[in-house]
């Protein structure tokens, strides 16, 4: 950053567009509910049962009082 501020040229380490170096469990669905994501809220009975991934945003907005 100091080189950039001084107007010097340099090679930046950028994120490649090629996804092949990415390995692991990115985007993999859990094999059981015990291994899946968990929603913790301080409001009692705010969530009952399972919550679909598409409902998380509206749930958080509702809990924050923004919807």
mmCIF file with all atom_site columns, C-alpha atoms in Angstrom, residues 8-32:
data_model
loop_
_atom_site.group_PDB
_atom_site.id
_atom_site.type_symbol
_atom_site.label_atom_id
_atom_site.label_alt_id
_atom_site.label_comp_id
_atom_site.label_asym_id
_atom_site.label_entity_id
_atom_site.label_seq_id
_atom_site.pdbx_PDB_ins_code
_atom_site.Cartn_x
_atom_site.Cartn_y
_atom_site.Cartn_z
_atom_site.occupancy
_atom_site.B_iso_or_equiv
_atom_site.pdbx_formal_charge
_atom_site.auth_seq_id
_atom_site.auth_comp_id
_atom_site.auth_asym_id
_atom_site.auth_atom_id
_atom_site.pdbx_PDB_model_num
ATOM 1  C CA . UNK A 1 8  ? 5.259   3.392   -7.542  1.00 0.00 ? 8  UNK A CA 1
ATOM 2  C CA . UNK A 1 9  ? 4.426   0.431   -9.747  1.00 0.00 ? 9  UNK A CA 1
ATOM 3  C CA . UNK A 1 10 ? 4.262   -3.006  -8.198  1.00 0.00 ? 10 UNK A CA 1
ATOM 4  C CA . UNK A 1 11 ? 2.661   -6.372  -8.685  1.00 0.00 ? 11 UNK A CA 1
ATOM 5  C CA . UNK A 1 12 ? -0.433  -6.968  -6.586  1.00 0.00 ? 12 UNK A CA 1
ATOM 6  C CA . UNK A 1 13 ? -1.419  -10.423 -5.362  1.00 0.00 ? 13 UNK A CA 1
ATOM 7  C CA . UNK A 1 14 ? -4.980  -10.667 -6.655  1.00 0.00 ? 14 UNK A CA 1
ATOM 8  C CA . UNK A 1 15 ? -7.574  -13.387 -6.305  1.00 0.00 ? 15 UNK A CA 1
ATOM 9  C CA . UNK A 1 16 ? -7.575  -15.571 -9.431  1.00 0.00 ? 16 UNK A CA 1
ATOM 10 C CA . UNK A 1 17 ? -10.756 -16.182 -11.411 1.00 0.00 ? 17 UNK A CA 1
ATOM 11 C CA . UNK A 1 18 ? -9.882  -19.861 -11.823 1.00 0.00 ? 18 UNK A CA 1
ATOM 12 C CA . UNK A 1 19 ? -11.729 -21.850 -9.104  1.00 0.00 ? 19 UNK A CA 1
ATOM 13 C CA . UNK A 1 20 ? -9.607  -25.018 -9.478  1.00 0.00 ? 20 UNK A CA 1
ATOM 14 C CA . UNK A 1 21 ? -7.289  -24.252 -6.486  1.00 0.00 ? 21 UNK A CA 1
ATOM 15 C CA . UNK A 1 22 ? -10.299 -24.189 -4.155  1.00 0.00 ? 22 UNK A CA 1
ATOM 16 C CA . UNK A 1 23 ? -10.801 -27.557 -2.529  1.00 0.00 ? 23 UNK A CA 1
ATOM 17 C CA . UNK A 1 24 ? -12.724 -28.865 0.419   1.00 0.00 ? 24 UNK A CA 1
ATOM 18 C CA . UNK A 1 25 ? -16.335 -28.711 1.436   1.00 0.00 ? 25 UNK A CA 1
ATOM 19 C CA . UNK A 1 26 ? -17.310 -25.385 -0.158  1.00 0.00 ? 26 UNK A CA 1
ATOM 20 C CA . UNK A 1 27 ? -21.012 -25.626 -0.975  1.00 0.00 ? 27 UNK A CA 1
ATOM 21 C CA . UNK A 1 28 ? -21.331 -29.226 0.143   1.00 0.00 ? 28 UNK A CA 1
ATOM 22 C CA . UNK A 1 29 ? -24.546 -30.011 1.959   1.00 0.00 ? 29 UNK A CA 1
ATOM 23 C CA . UNK A 1 30 ? -24.258 -31.659 5.375   1.00 0.00 ? 30 UNK A CA 1
ATOM 24 C CA . UNK A 1 31 ? -24.956 -35.385 5.508   1.00 0.00 ? 31 UNK A CA 1
ATOM 25 C CA . UNK A 1 32 ? -27.180 -35.027 8.592   1.00 0.00 ? 32 UNK A CA 1
#
